[in-house]
CSV table of N, CA and C in Angstrom, one decimal:
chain,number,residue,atom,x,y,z
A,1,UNK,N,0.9,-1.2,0.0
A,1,UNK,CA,0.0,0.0,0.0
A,1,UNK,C,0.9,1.2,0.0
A,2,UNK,N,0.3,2.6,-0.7
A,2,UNK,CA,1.5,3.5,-0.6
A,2,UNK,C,0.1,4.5,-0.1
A,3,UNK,N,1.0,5.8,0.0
A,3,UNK,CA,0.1,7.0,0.7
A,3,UNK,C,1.2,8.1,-0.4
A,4,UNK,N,0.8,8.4,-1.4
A,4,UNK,CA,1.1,10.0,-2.1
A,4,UNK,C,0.5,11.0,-1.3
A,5,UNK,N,1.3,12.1,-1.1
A,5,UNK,CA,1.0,13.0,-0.3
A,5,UNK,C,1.8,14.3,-1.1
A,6,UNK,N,0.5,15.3,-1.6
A,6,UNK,CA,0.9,16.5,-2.1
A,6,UNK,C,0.6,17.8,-1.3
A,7,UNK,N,1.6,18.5,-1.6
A,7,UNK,CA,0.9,19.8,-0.7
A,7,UNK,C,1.1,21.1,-2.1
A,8,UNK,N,0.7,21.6,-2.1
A,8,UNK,CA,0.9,22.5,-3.2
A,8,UNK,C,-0.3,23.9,-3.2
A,9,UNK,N,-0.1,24.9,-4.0
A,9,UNK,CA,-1.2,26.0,-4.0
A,9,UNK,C,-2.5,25.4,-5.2
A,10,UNK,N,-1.8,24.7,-5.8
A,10,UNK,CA,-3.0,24.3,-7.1
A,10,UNK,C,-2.8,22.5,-7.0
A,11,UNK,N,-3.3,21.9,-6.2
A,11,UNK,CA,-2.9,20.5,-5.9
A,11,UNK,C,-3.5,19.8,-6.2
A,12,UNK,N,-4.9,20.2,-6.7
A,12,UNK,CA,-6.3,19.6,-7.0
A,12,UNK,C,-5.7,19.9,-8.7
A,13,UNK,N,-5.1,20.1,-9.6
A,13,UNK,CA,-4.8,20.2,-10.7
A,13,UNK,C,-4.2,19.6,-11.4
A,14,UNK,N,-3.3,18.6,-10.4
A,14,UNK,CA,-2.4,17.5,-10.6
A,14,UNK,C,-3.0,15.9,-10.9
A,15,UNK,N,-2.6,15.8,-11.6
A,15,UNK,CA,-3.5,13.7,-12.3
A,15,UNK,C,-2.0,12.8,-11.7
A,16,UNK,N,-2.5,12.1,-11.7
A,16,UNK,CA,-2.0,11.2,-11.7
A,16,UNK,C,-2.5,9.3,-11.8
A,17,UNK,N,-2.3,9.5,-13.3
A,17,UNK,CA,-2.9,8.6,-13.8
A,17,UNK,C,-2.2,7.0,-13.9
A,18,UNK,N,-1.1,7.0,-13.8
A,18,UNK,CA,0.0,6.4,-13.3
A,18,UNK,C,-0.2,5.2,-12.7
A,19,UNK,N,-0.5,5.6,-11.2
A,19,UNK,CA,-0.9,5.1,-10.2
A,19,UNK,C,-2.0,4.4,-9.5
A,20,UNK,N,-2.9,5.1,-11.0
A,20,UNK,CA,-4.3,4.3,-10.7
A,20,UNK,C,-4.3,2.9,-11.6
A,21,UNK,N,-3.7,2.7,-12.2
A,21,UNK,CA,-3.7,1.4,-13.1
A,21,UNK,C,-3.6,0.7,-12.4
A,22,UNK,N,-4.3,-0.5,-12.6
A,22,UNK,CA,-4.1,-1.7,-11.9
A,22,UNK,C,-3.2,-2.9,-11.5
A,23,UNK,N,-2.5,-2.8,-13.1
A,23,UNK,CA,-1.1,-3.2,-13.5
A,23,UNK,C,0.0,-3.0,-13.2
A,24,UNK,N,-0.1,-1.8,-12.2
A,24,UNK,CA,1.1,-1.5,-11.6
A,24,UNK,C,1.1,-2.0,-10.0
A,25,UNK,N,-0.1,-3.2,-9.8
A,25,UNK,CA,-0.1,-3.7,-8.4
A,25,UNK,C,-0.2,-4.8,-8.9
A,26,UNK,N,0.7,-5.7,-7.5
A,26,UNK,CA,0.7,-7.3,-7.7
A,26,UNK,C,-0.4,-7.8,-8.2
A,27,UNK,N,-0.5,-8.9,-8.8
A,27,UNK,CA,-1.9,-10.0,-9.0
A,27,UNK,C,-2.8,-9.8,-7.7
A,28,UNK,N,-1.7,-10.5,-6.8
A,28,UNK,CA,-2.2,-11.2,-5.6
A,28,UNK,C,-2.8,-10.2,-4.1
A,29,UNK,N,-2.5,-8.9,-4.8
A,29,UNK,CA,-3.3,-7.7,-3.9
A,29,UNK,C,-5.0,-7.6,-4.5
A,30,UNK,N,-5.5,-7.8,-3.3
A,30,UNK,CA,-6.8,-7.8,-3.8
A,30,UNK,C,-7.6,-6.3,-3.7
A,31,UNK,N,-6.9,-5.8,-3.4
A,31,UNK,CA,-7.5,-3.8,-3.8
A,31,UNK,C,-7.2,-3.3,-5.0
A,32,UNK,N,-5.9,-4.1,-5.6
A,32,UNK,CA,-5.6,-3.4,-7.1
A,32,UNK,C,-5.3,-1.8,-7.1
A,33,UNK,N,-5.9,-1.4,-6.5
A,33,UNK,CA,-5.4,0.0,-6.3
A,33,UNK,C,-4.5,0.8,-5.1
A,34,UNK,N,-3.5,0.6,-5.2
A,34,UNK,CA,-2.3,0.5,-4.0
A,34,UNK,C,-2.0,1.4,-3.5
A,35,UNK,N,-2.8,2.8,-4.1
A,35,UNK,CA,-2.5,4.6,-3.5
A,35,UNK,C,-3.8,5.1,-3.1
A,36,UNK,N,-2.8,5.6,-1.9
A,36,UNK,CA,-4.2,6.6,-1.1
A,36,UNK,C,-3.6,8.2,-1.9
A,37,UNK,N,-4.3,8.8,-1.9
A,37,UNK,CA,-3.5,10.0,-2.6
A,37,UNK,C,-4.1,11.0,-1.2
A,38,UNK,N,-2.9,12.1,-0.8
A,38,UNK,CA,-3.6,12.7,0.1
A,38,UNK,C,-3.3,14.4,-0.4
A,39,UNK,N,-4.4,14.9,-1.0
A,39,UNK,CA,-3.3,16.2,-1.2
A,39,UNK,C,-4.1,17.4,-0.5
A,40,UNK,N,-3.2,18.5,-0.2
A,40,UNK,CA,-3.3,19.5,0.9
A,40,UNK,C,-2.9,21.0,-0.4
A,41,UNK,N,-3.9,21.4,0.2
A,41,UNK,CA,-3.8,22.7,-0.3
A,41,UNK,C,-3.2,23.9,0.5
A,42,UNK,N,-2.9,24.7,0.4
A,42,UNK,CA,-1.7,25.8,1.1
A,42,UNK,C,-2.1,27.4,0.5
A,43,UNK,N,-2.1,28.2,1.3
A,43,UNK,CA,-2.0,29.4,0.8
A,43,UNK,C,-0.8,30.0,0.8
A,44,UNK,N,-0.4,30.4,-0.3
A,44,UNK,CA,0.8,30.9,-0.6
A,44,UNK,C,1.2,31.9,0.1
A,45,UNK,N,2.0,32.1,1.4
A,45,UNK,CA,2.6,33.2,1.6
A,45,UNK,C,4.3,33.5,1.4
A,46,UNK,N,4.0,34.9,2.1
A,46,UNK,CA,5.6,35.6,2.1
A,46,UNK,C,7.0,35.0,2.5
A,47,UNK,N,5.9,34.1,3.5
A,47,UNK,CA,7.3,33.6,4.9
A,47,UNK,C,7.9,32.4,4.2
A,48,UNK,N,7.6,32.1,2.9
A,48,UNK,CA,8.5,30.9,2.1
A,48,UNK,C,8.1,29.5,3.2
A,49,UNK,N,7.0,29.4,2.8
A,49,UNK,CA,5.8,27.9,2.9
A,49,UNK,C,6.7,26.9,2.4
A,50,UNK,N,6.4,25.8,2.9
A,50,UNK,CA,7.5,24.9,2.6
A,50,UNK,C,8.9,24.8,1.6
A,51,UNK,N,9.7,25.9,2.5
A,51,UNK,CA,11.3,26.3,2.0
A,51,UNK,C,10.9,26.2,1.2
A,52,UNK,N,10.1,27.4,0.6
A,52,UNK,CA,10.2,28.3,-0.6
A,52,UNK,C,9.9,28.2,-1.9
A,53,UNK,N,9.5,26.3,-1.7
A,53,UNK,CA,8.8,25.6,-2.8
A,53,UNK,C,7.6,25.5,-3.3
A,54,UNK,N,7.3,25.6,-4.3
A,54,UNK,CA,5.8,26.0,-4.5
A,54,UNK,C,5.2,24.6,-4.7
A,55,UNK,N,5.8,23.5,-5.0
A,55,UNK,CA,4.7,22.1,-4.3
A,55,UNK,C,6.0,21.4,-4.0
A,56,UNK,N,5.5,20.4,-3.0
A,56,UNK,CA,6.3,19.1,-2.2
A,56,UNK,C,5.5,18.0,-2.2
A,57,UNK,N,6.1,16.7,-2.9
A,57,UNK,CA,5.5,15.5,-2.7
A,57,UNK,C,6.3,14.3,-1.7
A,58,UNK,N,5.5,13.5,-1.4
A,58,UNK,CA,6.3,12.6,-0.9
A,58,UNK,C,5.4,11.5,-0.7
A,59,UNK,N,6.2,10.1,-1.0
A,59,UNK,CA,5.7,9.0,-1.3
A,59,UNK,C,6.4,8.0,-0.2
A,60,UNK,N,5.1,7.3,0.5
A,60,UNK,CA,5.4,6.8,1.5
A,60,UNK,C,4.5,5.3,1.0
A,61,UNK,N,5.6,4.0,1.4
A,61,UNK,CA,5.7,3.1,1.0
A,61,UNK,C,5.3,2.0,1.9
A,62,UNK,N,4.9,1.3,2.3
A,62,UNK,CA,5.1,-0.2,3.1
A,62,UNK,C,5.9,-1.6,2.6
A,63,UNK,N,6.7,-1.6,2.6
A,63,UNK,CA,7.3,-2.7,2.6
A,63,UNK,C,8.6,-3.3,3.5
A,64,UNK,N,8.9,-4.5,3.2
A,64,UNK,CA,10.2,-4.9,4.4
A,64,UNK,C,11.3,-4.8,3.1
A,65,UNK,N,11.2,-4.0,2.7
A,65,UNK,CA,13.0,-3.8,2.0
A,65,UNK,C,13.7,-2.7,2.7
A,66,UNK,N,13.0,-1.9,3.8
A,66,UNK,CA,13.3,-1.4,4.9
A,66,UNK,C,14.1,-1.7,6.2
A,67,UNK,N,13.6,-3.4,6.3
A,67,UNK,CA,14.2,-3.9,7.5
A,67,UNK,C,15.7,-3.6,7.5
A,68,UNK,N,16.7,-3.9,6.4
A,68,UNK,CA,17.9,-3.7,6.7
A,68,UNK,C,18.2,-2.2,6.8
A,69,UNK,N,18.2,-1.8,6.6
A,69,UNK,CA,18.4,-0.3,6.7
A,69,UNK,C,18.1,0.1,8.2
A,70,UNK,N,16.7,-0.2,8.3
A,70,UNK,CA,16.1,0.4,9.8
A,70,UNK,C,17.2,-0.4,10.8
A,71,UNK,N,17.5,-1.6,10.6
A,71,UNK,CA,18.4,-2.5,11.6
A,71,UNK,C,19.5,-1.9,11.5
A,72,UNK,N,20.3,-1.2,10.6
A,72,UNK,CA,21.9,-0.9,10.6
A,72,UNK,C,21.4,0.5,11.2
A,73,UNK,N,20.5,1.7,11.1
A,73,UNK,CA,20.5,2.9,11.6
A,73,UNK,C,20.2,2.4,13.2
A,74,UNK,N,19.5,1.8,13.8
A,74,UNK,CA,19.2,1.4,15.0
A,74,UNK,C,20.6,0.5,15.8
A,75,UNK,N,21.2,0.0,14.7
A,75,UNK,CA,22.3,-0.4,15.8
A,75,UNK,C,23.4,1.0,15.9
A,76,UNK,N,23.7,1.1,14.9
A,76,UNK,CA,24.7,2.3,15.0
A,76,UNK,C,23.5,3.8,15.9
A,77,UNK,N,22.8,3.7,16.1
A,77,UNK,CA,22.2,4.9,16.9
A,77,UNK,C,22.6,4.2,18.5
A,78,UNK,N,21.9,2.7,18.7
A,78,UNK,CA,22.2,2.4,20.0
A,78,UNK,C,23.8,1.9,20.4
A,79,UNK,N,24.6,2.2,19.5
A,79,UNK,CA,25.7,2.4,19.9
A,79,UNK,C,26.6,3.2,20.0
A,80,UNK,N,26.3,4.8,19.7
A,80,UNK,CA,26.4,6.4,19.6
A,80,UNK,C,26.2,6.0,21.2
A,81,UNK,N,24.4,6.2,21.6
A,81,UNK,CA,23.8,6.1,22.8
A,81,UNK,C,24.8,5.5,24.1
A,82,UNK,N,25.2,4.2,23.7
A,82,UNK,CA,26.0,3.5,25.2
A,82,UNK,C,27.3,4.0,25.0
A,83,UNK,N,28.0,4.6,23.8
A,83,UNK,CA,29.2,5.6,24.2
A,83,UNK,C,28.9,7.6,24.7
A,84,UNK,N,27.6,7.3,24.9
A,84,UNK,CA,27.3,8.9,25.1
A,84,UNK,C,27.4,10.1,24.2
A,85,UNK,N,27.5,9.7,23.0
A,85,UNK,CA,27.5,10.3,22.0
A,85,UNK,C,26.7,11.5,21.8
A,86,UNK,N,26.8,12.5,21.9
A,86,UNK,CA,25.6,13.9,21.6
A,86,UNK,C,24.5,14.1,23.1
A,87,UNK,N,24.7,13.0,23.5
A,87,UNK,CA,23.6,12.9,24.7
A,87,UNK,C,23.4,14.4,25.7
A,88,UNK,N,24.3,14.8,26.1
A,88,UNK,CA,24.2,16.3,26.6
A,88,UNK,C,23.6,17.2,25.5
A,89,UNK,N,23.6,16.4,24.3
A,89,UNK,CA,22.6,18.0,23.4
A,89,UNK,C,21.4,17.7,23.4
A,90,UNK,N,20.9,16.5,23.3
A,90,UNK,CA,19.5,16.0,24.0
A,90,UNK,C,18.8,16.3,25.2
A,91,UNK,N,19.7,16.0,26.5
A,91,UNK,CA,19.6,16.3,27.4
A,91,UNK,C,19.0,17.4,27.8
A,92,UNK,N,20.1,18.6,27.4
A,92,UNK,CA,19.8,20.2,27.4
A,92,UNK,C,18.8,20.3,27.0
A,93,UNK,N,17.8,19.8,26.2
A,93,UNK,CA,16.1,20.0,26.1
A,93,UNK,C,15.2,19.5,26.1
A,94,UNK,N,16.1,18.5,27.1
A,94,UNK,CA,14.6,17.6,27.9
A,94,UNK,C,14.6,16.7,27.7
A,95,UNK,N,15.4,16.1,26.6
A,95,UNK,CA,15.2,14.7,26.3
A,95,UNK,C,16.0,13.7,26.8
A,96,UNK,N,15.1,12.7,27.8
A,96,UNK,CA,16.3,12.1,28.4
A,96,UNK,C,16.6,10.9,28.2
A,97,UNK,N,17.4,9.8,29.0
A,97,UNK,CA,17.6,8.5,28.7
A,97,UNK,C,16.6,7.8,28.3
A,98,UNK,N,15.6,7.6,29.3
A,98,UNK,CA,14.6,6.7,28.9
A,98,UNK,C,14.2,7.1,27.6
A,99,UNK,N,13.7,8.0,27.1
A,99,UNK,CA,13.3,8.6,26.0
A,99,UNK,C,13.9,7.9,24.7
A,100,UNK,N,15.1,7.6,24.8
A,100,UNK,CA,15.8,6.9,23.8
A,100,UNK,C,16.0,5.3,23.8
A,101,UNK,N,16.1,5.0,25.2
A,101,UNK,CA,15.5,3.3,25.1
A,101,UNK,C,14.1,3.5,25.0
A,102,UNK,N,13.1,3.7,25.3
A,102,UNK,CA,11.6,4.1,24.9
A,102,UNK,C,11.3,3.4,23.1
A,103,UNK,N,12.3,4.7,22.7
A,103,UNK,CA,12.2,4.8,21.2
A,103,UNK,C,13.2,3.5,20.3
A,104,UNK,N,14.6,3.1,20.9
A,104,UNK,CA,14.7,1.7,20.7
A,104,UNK,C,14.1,0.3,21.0
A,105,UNK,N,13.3,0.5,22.1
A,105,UNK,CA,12.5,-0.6,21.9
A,105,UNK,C,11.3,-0.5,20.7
A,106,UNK,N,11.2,0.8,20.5
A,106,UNK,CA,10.0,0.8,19.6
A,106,UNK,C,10.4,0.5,18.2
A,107,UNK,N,11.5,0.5,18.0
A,107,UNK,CA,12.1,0.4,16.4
A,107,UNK,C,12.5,-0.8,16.8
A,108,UNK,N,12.6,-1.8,17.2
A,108,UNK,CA,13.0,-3.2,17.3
A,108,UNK,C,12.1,-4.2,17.4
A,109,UNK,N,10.7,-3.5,18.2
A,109,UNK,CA,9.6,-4.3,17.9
A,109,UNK,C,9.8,-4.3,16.5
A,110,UNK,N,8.8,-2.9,15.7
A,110,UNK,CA,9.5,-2.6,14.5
A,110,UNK,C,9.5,-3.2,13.4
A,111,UNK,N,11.3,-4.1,13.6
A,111,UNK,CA,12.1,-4.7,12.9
A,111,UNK,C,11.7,-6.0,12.9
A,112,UNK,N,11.4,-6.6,14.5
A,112,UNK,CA,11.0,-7.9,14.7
A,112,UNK,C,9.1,-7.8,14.0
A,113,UNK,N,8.3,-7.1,13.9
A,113,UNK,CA,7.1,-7.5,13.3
A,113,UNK,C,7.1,-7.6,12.0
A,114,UNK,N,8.3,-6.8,11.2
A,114,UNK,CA,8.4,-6.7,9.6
A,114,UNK,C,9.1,-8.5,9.6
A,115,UNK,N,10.3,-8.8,10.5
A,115,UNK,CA,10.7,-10.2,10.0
A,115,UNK,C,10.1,-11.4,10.2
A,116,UNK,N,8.8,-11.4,11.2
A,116,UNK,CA,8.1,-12.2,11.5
A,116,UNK,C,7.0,-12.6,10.4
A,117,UNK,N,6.8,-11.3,9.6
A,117,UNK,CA,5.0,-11.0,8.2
A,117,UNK,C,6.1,-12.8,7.5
């Protein structure tokens, strides 16, 4: 399943016909249709709306071709963490130990529910 997500001043103007084909989803997906499309409208101001860009997309994905990646950033993060790595810049605004085992257990569940599917 994916989630396209546009933000733009004219957003409703954009097709995307691409994505609605059916043939671009497995056989064996029984929706056939694998995009949520979500788009957001914006009024254009002065203050440079999303860094200055007049549209931003982004394409968010579900699958386990993520697991490796997520596993190598989560070890190399929990091992920054037990040499104390940056940790006083965290700290200084509140964010404390637990807060970061909190958030590695949460990415290891994670890892372990994507290698168990």
């Amino acid at each position: 399943k994916c989630l396209f997500a546009l933000a733009a001043t004219d957003s409703e103007s954009v097709k995307f016909p691409g994505f609605v084909n059916p043939d671009c989803y497995a056989k064996w997906d029984s929706r056939r249709a694998g995009l949520d499309l979500l788009q957001v409208r914006y009024e254009e101001k002065a203050d440079g709306v999303l860094g200055g860009y007049e549209k931003t997309a982004s394409l968010l994905s579900n699958s386990e071709n993520v697991v490796a990646s997520l596993s190598k950033v989560c070890s190399k993060a929990q091992d920054m963490f037990h040499a104390r790595a940056y940790i006083h810049q965290y700290e200084k605004y509140g964010v404390e130990k637990d807060d970061f085992k909190d958030s590695f257990v949460k990415i290891e569940q994670t890892i372990h529910d994507y290698n168990s599917i």
